[in-house]
Amino acid sequence: DAKTTQPTSMDCAEGRAANLPCNHSTISGNEYVYWYRQIHSQGPQYIIHGLKNNETNEMASLIITEDRKSSTLILPHATLRDTAVYYCIVRLSYNTDKLIFGTGTRLQVFP
Amino acid sequence: DTAVSQTPKYLVTQMGNDKSIKCEQNLGHDTMYWYKQDSKKFLKIMFSYNNKELIINETVPNRFSPKSPDKAHLNLHINSLELGDSAVYFCASSQDRGFMNTEAFFGQGTRLTVV
């Protein structure tokens, strides 16, 4: 059911920017791109979402390509605590639509 | 001041038993969910309730029955537990603002082990 494709795993050095890509080539005009992460043994945590403009909050930045077929989540200064599985999800903007999690990208931040 | 809380955190039980997992959210949200994460770490939605009404009911065995006594609670009752029910179950909630859905907040999960 997942409509996104992400690399299985990535590594990043502590203090460096982590750039996590996501392909969503079949995204429709009214679907948003959401990012969540799941740190080991915890519940998923919302990070950021966007429709077509780039977005930034205290956790991350989201860059969406002009054709909206792909996006990149950027953690500007990765820390060891950012080690987690990151999920890119596309969904419609109302509650009757499901958050469908794919396999995500396992990000390992190393010292 | 936990936003979405689940109890118990761990549950070990024998096959054939009936058990319940409770979920409460203090965020004032009107939509709540149950997700199952299996041993392969795949997160899959089971149910969604909006204002105590069932909205989403994925292909889940009838042995699983959600109950929403009010907007702040969504409990999951499981009858005749089977080995394959062993998983981590996550409760979540979000607020429907009509044209814009907000992010979902997840509980810490309930690790169910059926022996």
Short mmCIF file of C-alpha atoms in Angstrom, two decimals:
data_model
loop_
_atom_site.label_atom_id
_atom_site.label_comp_id
_atom_site.label_asym_id
_atom_site.label_seq_id
_atom_site.Cartn_x
_atom_site.Cartn_y
_atom_site.Cartn_z
CA ASP A 1 0.00 0.00 0.00
CA ALA A 2 2.89 2.34 0.65
CA LYS A 3 3.34 4.83 -2.16
CA THR A 4 6.90 5.79 -1.34
CA THR A 5 10.36 4.37 -1.95
CA GLN A 6 13.24 4.98 0.43
CA PRO A 7 16.75 3.56 0.78
CA THR A 8 16.92 0.78 3.32
CA SER A 9 19.70 2.30 5.36
CA MET A 10 22.06 5.28 5.58
CA ASP A 11 24.96 6.36 7.73
CA CYS A 12 25.81 9.86 8.86
CA ALA A 13 28.62 11.29 10.95
CA GLU A 14 27.62 13.15 14.08
CA GLY A 15 27.40 16.90 13.47
CA ARG A 16 26.95 16.50 9.74
CA ALA A 17 23.74 17.02 7.82
CA ALA A 18 21.70 13.89 7.18
CA ASN A 19 19.85 13.98 3.87
CA LEU A 20 17.18 11.30 3.58
CA PRO A 21 15.62 10.90 0.13
CA CYS A 22 12.14 9.68 -0.71
CA ASN A 23 10.54 8.93 -4.05
CA HIS A 24 6.79 9.34 -4.44
CA SER A 25 6.36 9.44 -8.20
CA THR A 26 2.62 8.64 -8.10
CA ILE A 27 1.71 11.38 -5.65
CA SER A 28 -1.51 13.19 -6.49
CA GLY A 29 -2.11 16.91 -6.28
CA ASN A 30 -3.88 16.89 -2.94
CA GLU A 31 -1.59 14.48 -1.14
CA TYR A 32 0.85 15.71 1.48
CA VAL A 33 4.30 14.35 2.23
CA TYR A 34 4.76 13.44 5.90
CA TRP A 35 7.89 12.31 7.71
CA TYR A 36 7.91 10.32 10.92
CA ARG A 37 10.70 8.56 12.74
CA GLN A 38 10.82 5.68 15.17
CA ILE A 39 13.61 5.48 17.67
CA HIS A 40 14.26 1.98 18.96
CA SER A 41 11.50 0.66 21.25
CA GLN A 42 9.50 3.88 21.05
CA GLY A 43 6.36 4.96 19.23
CA PRO A 44 6.66 6.81 15.91
CA GLN A 45 7.27 10.54 16.22
CA TYR A 46 6.06 13.18 13.80
CA ILE A 47 8.82 15.28 12.22
CA ILE A 48 7.44 17.48 9.48
CA HIS A 49 5.04 17.58 6.54
CA GLY A 50 4.47 19.63 3.39
CA LEU A 51 2.45 19.92 0.23
CA LYS A 52 4.62 21.65 -2.36
CA ASN A 53 6.64 24.35 -0.62
CA ASN A 54 9.78 23.63 1.31
CA GLU A 55 9.18 23.50 5.04
CA THR A 56 11.39 23.97 8.09
CA ASN A 57 10.79 23.48 11.77
CA GLU A 58 12.90 23.02 14.87
CA MET A 59 13.62 19.40 13.99
CA ALA A 60 14.25 19.32 10.26
CA SER A 61 13.79 20.76 6.80
CA LEU A 62 11.72 19.23 4.02
CA ILE A 63 12.64 19.89 0.43
CA ILE A 64 10.03 18.87 -2.16
CA THR A 65 10.93 18.90 -5.84
CA GLU A 66 8.93 21.10 -8.15
CA ASP A 67 7.23 18.12 -9.80
CA ARG A 68 6.56 16.73 -6.27
CA LYS A 69 7.78 13.28 -7.29
CA SER A 70 10.47 13.21 -4.66
CA SER A 71 11.49 14.90 -1.45
CA THR A 72 14.42 15.06 0.96
CA LEU A 73 14.34 15.28 4.72
CA ILE A 74 17.31 17.18 6.08
CA LEU A 75 18.53 16.91 9.66
CA PRO A 76 21.00 19.82 9.66
CA HIS A 77 23.28 18.64 12.47
CA ALA A 78 22.71 14.97 13.17
CA THR A 79 23.28 13.70 16.70
CA LEU A 80 23.53 10.16 18.04
CA ARG A 81 19.96 10.52 19.28
CA ASP A 82 18.78 10.91 15.68
CA THR A 83 19.59 7.25 15.05
CA ALA A 84 16.18 5.84 14.09
CA VAL A 85 14.04 4.51 11.25
CA TYR A 86 12.68 7.39 9.18
CA TYR A 87 9.39 6.96 7.33
CA CYS A 88 8.24 9.02 4.38
CA ILE A 89 4.46 8.86 3.90
CA VAL A 90 2.08 10.43 1.43
CA ARG A 91 -1.49 10.93 2.46
CA LEU A 92 -4.55 12.98 1.86
CA SER A 93 -5.29 15.83 4.20
CA TYR A 94 -8.26 14.39 6.06
CA ASN A 95 -8.57 11.88 8.82
CA THR A 96 -10.34 9.20 6.85
CA ASP A 97 -7.12 8.60 5.01
CA LYS A 98 -4.63 6.24 6.51
CA LEU A 99 -1.07 6.81 7.62
CA ILE A 100 0.53 3.96 5.68
CA PHE A 101 4.06 3.21 6.81
CA GLY A 102 6.54 1.67 4.41
CA THR A 103 9.80 0.04 5.38
CA GLY A 104 11.56 3.36 6.01
CA THR A 105 15.23 4.25 6.09
CA ARG A 106 17.33 3.14 9.01
CA LEU A 107 19.64 6.08 9.78
CA GLN A 108 22.70 5.30 11.83
CA VAL A 109 24.54 8.33 13.20
CA PHE A 110 28.08 7.49 14.23
CA PRO A 111 30.53 9.45 16.40
CA ASP B 1 1.55 14.71 31.28
CA THR B 2 1.91 11.97 28.67
CA ALA B 3 -0.08 12.82 25.56
CA VAL B 4 -1.01 9.28 24.47
CA SER B 5 -0.68 6.59 27.09
CA GLN B 6 -1.14 2.87 26.73
CA THR B 7 -1.43 0.19 29.37
CA PRO B 8 0.06 -2.24 29.93
CA LYS B 9 3.49 -1.69 28.42
CA TYR B 10 4.22 -5.41 28.41
CA LEU B 11 1.72 -8.25 28.27
CA VAL B 12 2.61 -11.94 28.33
CA THR B 13 -0.27 -14.36 28.08
CA GLN B 14 -1.15 -17.87 27.01
CA MET B 15 -2.81 -18.91 23.79
CA GLY B 16 -6.57 -18.87 23.97
CA ASN B 17 -6.80 -16.12 26.57
CA ASP B 18 -8.73 -12.88 26.15
CA LYS B 19 -6.90 -9.63 26.86
CA SER B 20 -7.39 -5.88 26.56
CA ILE B 21 -5.04 -3.01 25.90
CA LYS B 22 -6.12 0.45 27.00
CA CYS B 23 -5.32 3.76 25.37
CA GLU B 24 -6.01 7.27 26.53
CA GLN B 25 -5.11 10.62 25.01
CA ASN B 26 -5.26 13.96 26.80
CA LEU B 27 -4.78 16.11 23.70
CA GLY B 28 -8.45 16.71 22.98
CA HIS B 29 -8.10 14.94 19.64
CA ASP B 30 -11.15 13.43 17.99
CA THR B 31 -9.46 10.65 16.02
CA MET B 32 -7.68 7.66 17.45
CA TYR B 33 -5.91 4.68 15.85
CA TRP B 34 -4.50 1.27 16.56
CA TYR B 35 -1.39 0.07 14.71
CA LYS B 36 0.35 -3.29 14.86
CA GLN B 37 4.12 -3.66 14.43
CA ASP B 38 5.18 -7.22 13.77
CA SER B 39 8.53 -8.92 14.24
CA LYS B 40 9.74 -7.57 10.90
CA LYS B 41 9.09 -4.04 12.23
CA PHE B 42 6.37 -3.37 9.68
CA LEU B 43 3.81 -0.87 11.02
CA LYS B 44 0.27 -1.54 9.85
CA ILE B 45 -2.94 0.27 10.67
CA MET B 46 -5.72 -1.80 12.21
CA PHE B 47 -8.48 0.60 13.19
CA SER B 48 -9.34 4.28 13.21
CA TYR B 49 -12.09 5.97 15.21
CA ASN B 50 -13.34 9.51 14.72
CA ASN B 51 -15.59 10.92 17.44
CA LYS B 52 -16.26 7.39 18.72
CA GLU B 53 -17.25 6.16 15.25
CA LEU B 54 -15.34 3.47 13.41
CA ILE B 55 -13.78 5.02 10.29
CA ILE B 56 -11.13 2.54 9.19
CA ASN B 57 -11.28 -1.19 9.76
CA GLU B 58 -8.50 -2.98 7.95
CA THR B 59 -8.48 -6.69 7.34
CA VAL B 60 -8.18 -7.72 10.93
CA PRO B 61 -9.56 -10.96 12.44
CA ASN B 62 -12.89 -10.65 14.23
CA ARG B 63 -11.09 -11.61 17.41
CA PHE B 64 -9.88 -8.00 17.55
CA SER B 65 -12.55 -5.57 18.70
CA PRO B 66 -11.90 -1.90 19.37
CA LYS B 67 -14.07 -0.06 21.85
CA SER B 68 -14.28 3.71 22.19
CA PRO B 69 -16.24 4.72 25.31
CA ASP B 70 -15.47 8.38 24.64
CA LYS B 71 -13.27 10.52 22.41
CA ALA B 72 -10.31 10.26 24.75
CA HIS B 73 -10.20 6.48 24.93
CA LEU B 74 -9.79 3.67 22.42
CA ASN B 75 -9.32 0.23 23.90
CA LEU B 76 -8.39 -2.92 22.01
CA HIS B 77 -9.86 -6.21 23.10
CA ILE B 78 -8.46 -9.44 21.71
CA ASN B 79 -10.25 -12.78 22.07
CA SER B 80 -8.74 -16.24 21.81
CA LEU B 81 -5.18 -15.03 21.49
CA GLU B 82 -2.93 -16.83 18.99
CA LEU B 83 0.84 -17.03 18.70
CA GLY B 84 0.71 -14.82 15.60
CA ASP B 85 -0.81 -12.01 17.61
CA SER B 86 2.55 -11.43 19.27
CA ALA B 87 3.61 -7.94 18.25
CA VAL B 88 3.91 -4.38 19.49
CA TYR B 89 0.61 -2.52 19.37
CA PHE B 90 0.64 1.26 19.09
CA CYS B 91 -2.19 3.63 19.82
CA ALA B 92 -2.21 7.07 18.20
CA SER B 93 -4.39 10.15 17.98
CA SER B 94 -4.75 13.18 15.74
CA GLN B 95 -7.04 16.15 15.28
CA ASP B 96 -9.27 16.55 12.29
CA ARG B 97 -9.34 20.21 11.35
CA GLY B 98 -11.43 19.61 8.29
CA PHE B 99 -9.28 20.75 5.43
CA MET B 100 -5.99 20.07 7.13
CA ASN B 101 -5.12 17.00 9.08
CA THR B 102 -2.60 17.38 11.82
CA GLU B 103 0.17 15.05 12.78
CA ALA B 104 -0.50 11.86 14.71
CA PHE B 105 0.86 11.37 18.22
CA PHE B 106 1.77 7.81 19.13
CA GLY B 107 1.86 6.03 22.44
CA GLN B 108 4.91 4.10 23.60
CA GLY B 109 3.48 0.77 22.53
CA THR B 110 2.32 -2.43 24.20
CA ARG B 111 4.52 -5.45 23.61
CA LEU B 112 2.22 -8.47 23.51
CA THR B 113 3.77 -11.90 23.75
CA VAL B 114 1.56 -14.95 23.35
CA VAL B 115 3.07 -18.21 24.60
#
